[in-house]
Short mmCIF file of C-alpha atoms in Angstrom, two decimals:
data_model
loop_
_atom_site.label_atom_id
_atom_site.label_comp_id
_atom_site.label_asym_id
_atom_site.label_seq_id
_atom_site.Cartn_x
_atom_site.Cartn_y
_atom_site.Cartn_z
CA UNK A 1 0.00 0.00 0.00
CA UNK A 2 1.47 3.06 -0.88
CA UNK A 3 2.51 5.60 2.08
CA UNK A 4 0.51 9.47 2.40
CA UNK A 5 3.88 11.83 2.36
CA UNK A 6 3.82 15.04 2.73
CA UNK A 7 4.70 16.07 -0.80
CA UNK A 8 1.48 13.85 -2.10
CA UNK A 9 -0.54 15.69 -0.14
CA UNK A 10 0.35 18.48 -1.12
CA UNK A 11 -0.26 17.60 -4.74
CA UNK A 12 -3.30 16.63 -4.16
CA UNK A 13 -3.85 19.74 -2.58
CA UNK A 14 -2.49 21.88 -5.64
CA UNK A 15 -4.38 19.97 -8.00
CA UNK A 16 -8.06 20.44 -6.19
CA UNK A 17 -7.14 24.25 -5.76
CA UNK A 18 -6.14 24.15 -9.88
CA UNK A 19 -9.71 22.18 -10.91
CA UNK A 20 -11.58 24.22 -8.16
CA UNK A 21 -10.60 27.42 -9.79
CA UNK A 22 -11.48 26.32 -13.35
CA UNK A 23 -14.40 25.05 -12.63
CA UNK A 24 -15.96 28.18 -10.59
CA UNK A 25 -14.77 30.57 -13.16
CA UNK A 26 -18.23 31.13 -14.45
CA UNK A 27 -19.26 31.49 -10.78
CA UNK A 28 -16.98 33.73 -10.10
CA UNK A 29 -17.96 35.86 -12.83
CA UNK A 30 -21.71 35.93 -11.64
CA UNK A 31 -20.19 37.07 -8.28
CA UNK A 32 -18.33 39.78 -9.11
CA UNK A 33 -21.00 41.48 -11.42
CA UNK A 34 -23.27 40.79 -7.92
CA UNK A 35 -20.83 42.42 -5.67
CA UNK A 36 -19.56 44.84 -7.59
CA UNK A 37 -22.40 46.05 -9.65
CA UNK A 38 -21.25 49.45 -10.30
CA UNK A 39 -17.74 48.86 -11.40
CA UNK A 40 -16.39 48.68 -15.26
CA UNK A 41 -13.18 46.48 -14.74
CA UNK A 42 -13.67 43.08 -16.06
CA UNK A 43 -14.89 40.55 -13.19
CA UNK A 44 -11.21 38.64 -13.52
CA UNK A 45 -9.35 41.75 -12.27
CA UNK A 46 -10.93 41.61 -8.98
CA UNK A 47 -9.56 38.11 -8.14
CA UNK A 48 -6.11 38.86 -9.82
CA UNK A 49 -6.27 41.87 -7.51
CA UNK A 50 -6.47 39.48 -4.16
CA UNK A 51 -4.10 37.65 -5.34
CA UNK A 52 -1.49 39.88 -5.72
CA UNK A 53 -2.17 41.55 -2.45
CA UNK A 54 -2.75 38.36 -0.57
CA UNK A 55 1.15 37.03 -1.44
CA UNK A 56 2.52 40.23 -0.39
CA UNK A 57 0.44 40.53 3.06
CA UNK A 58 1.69 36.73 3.22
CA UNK A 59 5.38 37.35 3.01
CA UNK A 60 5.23 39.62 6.20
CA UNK A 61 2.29 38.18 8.04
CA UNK A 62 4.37 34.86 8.88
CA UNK A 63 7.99 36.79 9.79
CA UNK A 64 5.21 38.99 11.90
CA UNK A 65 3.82 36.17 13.61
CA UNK A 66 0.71 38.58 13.34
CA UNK A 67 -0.70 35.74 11.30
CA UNK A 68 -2.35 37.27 7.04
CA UNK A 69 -6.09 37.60 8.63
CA UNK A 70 -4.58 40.62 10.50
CA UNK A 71 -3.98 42.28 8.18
CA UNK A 72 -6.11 41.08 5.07
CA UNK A 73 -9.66 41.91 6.46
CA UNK A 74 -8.30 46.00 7.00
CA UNK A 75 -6.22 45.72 3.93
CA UNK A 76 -9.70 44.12 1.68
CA UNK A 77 -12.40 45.37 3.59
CA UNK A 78 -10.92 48.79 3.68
CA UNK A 79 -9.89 49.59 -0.12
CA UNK A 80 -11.83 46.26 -1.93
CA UNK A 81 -15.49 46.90 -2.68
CA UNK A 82 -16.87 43.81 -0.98
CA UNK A 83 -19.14 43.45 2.15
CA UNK A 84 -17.48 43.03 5.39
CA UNK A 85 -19.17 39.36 6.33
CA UNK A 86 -17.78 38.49 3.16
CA UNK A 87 -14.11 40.03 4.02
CA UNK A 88 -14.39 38.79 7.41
CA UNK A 89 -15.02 34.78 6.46
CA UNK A 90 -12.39 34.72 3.62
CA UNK A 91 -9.70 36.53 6.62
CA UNK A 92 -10.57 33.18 8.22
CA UNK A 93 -9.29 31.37 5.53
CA UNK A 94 -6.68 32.98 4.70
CA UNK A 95 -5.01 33.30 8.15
CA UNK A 96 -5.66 29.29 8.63
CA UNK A 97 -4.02 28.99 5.16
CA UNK A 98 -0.77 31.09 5.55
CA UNK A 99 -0.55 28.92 8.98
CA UNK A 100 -0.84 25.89 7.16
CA UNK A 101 1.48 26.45 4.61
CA UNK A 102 3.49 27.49 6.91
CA UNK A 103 3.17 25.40 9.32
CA UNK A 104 5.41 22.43 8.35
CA UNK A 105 8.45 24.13 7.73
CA UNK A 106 8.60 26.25 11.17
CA UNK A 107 8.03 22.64 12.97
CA UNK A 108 10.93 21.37 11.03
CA UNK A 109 12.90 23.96 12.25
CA UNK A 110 12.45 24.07 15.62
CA UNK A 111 10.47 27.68 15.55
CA UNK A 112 7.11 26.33 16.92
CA UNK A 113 5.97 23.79 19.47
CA UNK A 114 2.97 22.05 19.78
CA UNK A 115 2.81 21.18 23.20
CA UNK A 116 2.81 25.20 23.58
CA UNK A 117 0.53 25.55 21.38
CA UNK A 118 -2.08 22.93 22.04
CA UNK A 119 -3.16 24.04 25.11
CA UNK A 120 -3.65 27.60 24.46
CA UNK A 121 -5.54 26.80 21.29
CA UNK A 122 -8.24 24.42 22.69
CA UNK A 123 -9.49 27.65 25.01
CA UNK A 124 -9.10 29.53 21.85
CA UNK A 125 -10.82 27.57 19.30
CA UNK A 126 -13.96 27.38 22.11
CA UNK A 127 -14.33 31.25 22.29
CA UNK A 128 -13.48 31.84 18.54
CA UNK A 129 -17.15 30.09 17.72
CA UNK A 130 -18.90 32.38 20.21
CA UNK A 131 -16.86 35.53 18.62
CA UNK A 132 -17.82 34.30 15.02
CA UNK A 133 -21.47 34.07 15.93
CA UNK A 134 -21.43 37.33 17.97
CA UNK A 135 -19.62 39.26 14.40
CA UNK A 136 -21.99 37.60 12.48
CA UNK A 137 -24.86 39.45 14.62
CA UNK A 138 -23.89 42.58 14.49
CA UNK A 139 -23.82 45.66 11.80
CA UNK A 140 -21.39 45.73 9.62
CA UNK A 141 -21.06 49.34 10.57
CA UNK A 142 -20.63 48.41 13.96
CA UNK A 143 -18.03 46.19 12.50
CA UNK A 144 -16.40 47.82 10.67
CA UNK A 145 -15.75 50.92 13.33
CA UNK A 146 -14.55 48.06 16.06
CA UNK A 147 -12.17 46.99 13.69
CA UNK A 148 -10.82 50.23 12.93
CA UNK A 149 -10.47 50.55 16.94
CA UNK A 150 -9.00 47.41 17.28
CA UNK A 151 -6.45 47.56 14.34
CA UNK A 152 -5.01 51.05 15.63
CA UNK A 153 -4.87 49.62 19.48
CA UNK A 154 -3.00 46.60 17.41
CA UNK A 155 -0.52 49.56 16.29
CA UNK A 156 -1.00 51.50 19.77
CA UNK A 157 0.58 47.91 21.58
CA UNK A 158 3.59 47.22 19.17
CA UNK A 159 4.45 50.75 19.59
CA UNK A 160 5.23 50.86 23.23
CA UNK A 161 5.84 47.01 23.91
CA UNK A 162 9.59 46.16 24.05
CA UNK A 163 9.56 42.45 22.83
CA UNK A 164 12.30 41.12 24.29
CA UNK A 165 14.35 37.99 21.51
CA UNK A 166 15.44 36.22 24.21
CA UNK A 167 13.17 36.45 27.23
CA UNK A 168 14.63 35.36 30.69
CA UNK A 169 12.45 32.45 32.43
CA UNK A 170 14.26 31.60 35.81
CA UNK A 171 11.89 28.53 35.82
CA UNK A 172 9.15 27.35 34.73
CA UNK A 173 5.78 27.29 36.86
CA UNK A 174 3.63 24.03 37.87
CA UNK A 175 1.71 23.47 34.88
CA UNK A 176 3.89 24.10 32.00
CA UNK A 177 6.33 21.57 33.75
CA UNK A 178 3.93 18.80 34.29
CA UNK A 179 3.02 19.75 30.36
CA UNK A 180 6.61 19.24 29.76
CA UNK A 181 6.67 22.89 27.77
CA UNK A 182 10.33 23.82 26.39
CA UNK A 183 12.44 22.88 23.88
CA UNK A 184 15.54 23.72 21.70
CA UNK A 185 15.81 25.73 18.58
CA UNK A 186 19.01 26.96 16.97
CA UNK A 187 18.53 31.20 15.80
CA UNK A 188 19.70 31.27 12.09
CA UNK A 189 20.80 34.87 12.17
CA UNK A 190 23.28 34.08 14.98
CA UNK A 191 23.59 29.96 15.27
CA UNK A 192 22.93 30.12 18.68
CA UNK A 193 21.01 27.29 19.96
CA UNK A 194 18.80 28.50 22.52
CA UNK A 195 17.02 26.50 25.67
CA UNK A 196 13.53 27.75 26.28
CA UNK A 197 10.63 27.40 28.86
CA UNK A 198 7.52 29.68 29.95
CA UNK A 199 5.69 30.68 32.57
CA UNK A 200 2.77 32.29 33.60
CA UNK A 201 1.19 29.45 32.24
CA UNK A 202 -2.69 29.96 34.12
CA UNK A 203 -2.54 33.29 32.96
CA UNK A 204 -2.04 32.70 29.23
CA UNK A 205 -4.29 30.16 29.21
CA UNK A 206 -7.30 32.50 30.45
CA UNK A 207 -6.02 35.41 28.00
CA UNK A 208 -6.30 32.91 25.11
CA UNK A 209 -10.25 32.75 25.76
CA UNK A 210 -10.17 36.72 25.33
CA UNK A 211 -7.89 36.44 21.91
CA UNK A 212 -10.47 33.65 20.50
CA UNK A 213 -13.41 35.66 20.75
CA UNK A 214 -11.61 38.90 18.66
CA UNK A 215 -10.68 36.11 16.30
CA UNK A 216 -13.78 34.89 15.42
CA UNK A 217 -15.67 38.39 15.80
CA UNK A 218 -13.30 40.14 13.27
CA UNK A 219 -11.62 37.68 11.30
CA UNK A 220 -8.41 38.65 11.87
CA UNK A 221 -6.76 35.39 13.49
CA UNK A 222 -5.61 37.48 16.54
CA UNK A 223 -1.88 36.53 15.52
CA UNK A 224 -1.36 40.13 16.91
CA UNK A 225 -2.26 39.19 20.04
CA UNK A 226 -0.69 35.69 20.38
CA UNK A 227 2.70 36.95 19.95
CA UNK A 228 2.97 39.60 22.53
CA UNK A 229 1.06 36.59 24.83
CA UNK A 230 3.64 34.14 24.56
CA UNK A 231 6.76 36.32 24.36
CA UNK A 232 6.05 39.28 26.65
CA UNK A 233 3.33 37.21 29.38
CA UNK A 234 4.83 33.80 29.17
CA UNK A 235 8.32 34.29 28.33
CA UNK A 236 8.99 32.19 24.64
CA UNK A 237 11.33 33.24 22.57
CA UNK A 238 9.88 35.91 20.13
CA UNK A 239 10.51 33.68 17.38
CA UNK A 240 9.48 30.63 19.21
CA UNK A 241 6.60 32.80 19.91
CA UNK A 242 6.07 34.21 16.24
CA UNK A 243 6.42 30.59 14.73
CA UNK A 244 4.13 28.89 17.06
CA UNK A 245 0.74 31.52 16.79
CA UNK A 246 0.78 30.57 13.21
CA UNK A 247 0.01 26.76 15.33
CA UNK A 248 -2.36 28.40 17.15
CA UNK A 249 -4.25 30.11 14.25
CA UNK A 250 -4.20 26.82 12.35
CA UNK A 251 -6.48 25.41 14.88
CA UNK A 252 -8.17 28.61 15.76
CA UNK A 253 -8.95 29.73 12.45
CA UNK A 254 -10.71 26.48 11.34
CA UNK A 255 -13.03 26.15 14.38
CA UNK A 256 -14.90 30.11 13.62
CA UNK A 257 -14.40 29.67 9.58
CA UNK A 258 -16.88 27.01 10.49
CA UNK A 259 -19.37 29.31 10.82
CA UNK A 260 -19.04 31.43 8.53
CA UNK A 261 -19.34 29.24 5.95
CA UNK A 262 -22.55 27.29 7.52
CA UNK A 263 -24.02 31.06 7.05
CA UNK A 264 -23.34 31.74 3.33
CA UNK A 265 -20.75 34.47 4.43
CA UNK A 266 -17.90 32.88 2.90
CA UNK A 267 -17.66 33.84 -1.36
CA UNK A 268 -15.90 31.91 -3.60
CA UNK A 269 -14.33 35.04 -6.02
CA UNK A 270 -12.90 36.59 -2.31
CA UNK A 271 -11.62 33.13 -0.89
CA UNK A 272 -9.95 31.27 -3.70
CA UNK A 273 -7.56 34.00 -4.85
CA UNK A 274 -6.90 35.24 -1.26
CA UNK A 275 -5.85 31.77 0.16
CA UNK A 276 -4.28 30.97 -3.15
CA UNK A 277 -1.82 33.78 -3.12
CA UNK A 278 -1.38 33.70 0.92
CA UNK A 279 0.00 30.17 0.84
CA UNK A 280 2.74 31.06 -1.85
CA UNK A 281 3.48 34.17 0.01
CA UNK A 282 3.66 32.43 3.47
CA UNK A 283 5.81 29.50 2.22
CA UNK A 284 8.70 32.75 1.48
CA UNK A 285 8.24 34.50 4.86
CA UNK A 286 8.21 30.99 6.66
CA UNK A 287 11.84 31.25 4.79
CA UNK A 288 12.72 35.01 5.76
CA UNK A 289 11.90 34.16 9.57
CA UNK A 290 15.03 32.31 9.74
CA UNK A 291 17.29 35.59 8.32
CA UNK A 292 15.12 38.56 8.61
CA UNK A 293 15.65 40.64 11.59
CA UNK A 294 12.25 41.26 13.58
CA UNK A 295 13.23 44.84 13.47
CA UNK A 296 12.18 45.27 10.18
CA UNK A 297 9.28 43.29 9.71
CA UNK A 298 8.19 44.87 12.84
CA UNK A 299 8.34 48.66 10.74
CA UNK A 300 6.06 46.99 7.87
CA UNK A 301 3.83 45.76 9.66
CA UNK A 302 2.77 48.70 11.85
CA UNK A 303 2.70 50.89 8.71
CA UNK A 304 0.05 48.89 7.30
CA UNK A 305 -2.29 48.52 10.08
CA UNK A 306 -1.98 52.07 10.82
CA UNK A 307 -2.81 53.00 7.44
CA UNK A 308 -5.62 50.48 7.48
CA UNK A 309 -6.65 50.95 10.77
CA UNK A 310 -7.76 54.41 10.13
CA UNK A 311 -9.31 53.52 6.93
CA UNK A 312 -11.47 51.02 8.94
CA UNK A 313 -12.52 53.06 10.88
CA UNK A 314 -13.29 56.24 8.77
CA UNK A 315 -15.51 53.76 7.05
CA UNK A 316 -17.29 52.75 9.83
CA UNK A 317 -18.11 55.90 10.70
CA UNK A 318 -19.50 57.16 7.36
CA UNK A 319 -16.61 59.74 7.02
CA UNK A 320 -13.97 57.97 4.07
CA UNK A 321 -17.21 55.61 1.94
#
């Protein structure tokens, strides 16, 4: 019997994404003369548009850590003329697919740890289903304004937090050492190998119910709030800590996008492109983590949700339509 590797699945996955897109082309078409009544491009430059954008927001979601829902539904909702349920269920998607795709390569590597990550994101993935049904509930406007608050408190807290590369744990506390959290993972920039452990374990645990419900209320993944969690509150390495949210999301991600799609809010013409392009752009930055100094990833980032944090929210409020 032949053996399931890796590289057959993802053929198999490459393949379904290549016959899916052909065959909802004349779909697609419908939907983009539906959502976008009033425009004269032709209904193909909207999805080569997401495309394009999504494998750029992937490259620096995954250095980041911020996971690409963080910045897609801003980036989309914000300057894309779809509606925001729509925005907000393909974000989903597209966060749990830049995690995915990355996903193999930062376990490989020793940048993300699943016995880290697997408690935080069974709270997580419990509170992300009340948040999706709670977004789903609420005006758009309402929405959309949150989002815009949200987005430029995202910017507000990487502004003044000092994330430290290598935080200092003295020892770990009771739970994370009967959960046997630590490991070893060697820094490509310097070749250090570095020893880690956490703490504040109880506390993390409860904040992860808090960053599931933003999750599945905006769409966003809340990878902006799992890094500064498990580097600043529990004491991971940041790129321990940046490697394993994009875990987290994975799991996360796939619990709320669950309901989104059981209430029509998730469009094929958004989703296809947008995942499509994030996985090729999160395979580089899964790449870039290992060379890239935080520094500057750091600088991108917070440009772009300030820019599209004020756009959100200028929309929200009727002032920038």
């Amino acid at each position: 019997m032949p053996r399931l590797t890796l590289a057959s699945l993802r053929s198999v996955l490459k393949a379904c994404v290549v016959l899916g897109w052909f065959f909802m082309l004349p779909d697609l078409a419908h939907a983009a003369g539906s959502v976008v009544p009033a425009s004269t491009l032709p209904w193909w430059f909207w999805p080569l548009a997401l495309f394009v954008t999504c494998f750029f927001i992937g490259i620096v979601a995954v250095p980041a850590g911020i996971g690409g829902g963080t910045l897609f539904v801003p980036i989309i909702g914000g300057f894309f003329p779809f509606h925001l349920d729509f925005v907000r269920g393909a974000g989903l998607l597209v966060a749990l697919a830049s995690a995915l795709a990355a996903g193999p390569f930062l376990l490989r590597g020793g940048l993300a740890s699943l016995r880290l990550a697997l408690p935080l994101a069974l709270l997580a993935c419990m509170s992300s289903i009340a948040g999706a049904l709670l977004g789903l509930a609420l005006p758009a406007a309402a929405i959309q304004t949150a989002l815009g608050v949200i987005v430029l408190g995202i910017v507000a807290l990487m502004l003044v937090s000092k994330k430290s590369e290598f935080p200092h744990v003295p020892q770990p506390d009771r739970l994370s050492a009967a959960l046997g959290i630590h490991g070893v993972f060697i820094d490509g920039a310097s070749g250090r190998s570095i020893d880690w452990q956490v703490h504040r374990t109880p506390m993390g645990l409860v904040l992860f119910l808090a960053i599931g419900v933003m999750a599945g209320m905006f769409g966003i993944g809340a990878g902006w709030a799992n890094v500064p969690a498990l580097n600043l509150l529990m004491g991971a390495p940041l790129k321990v800590s940046a490697g394993t949210s994009g875990l987290v999301l994975s799991l996360v991600d796939s619990s709320a996008a669950w309901v989104y799609l059981n209430r029509g809010a998730v469009l094929p013409m958004i989703a296809v492109p947008s995942v499509v392009g994030m996985m090729l752009g999160a395979r580089l930055g899964a790449r870039l983590l290992h060379v890239l100094k935080a520094s500057i990833i750091r600088r991108m980032v917070i440009a772009l949700l300030l820019f599209a944090g004020i756009r959100a929210l200028l929309k929200g409020l009727g002032i920038w339509a």
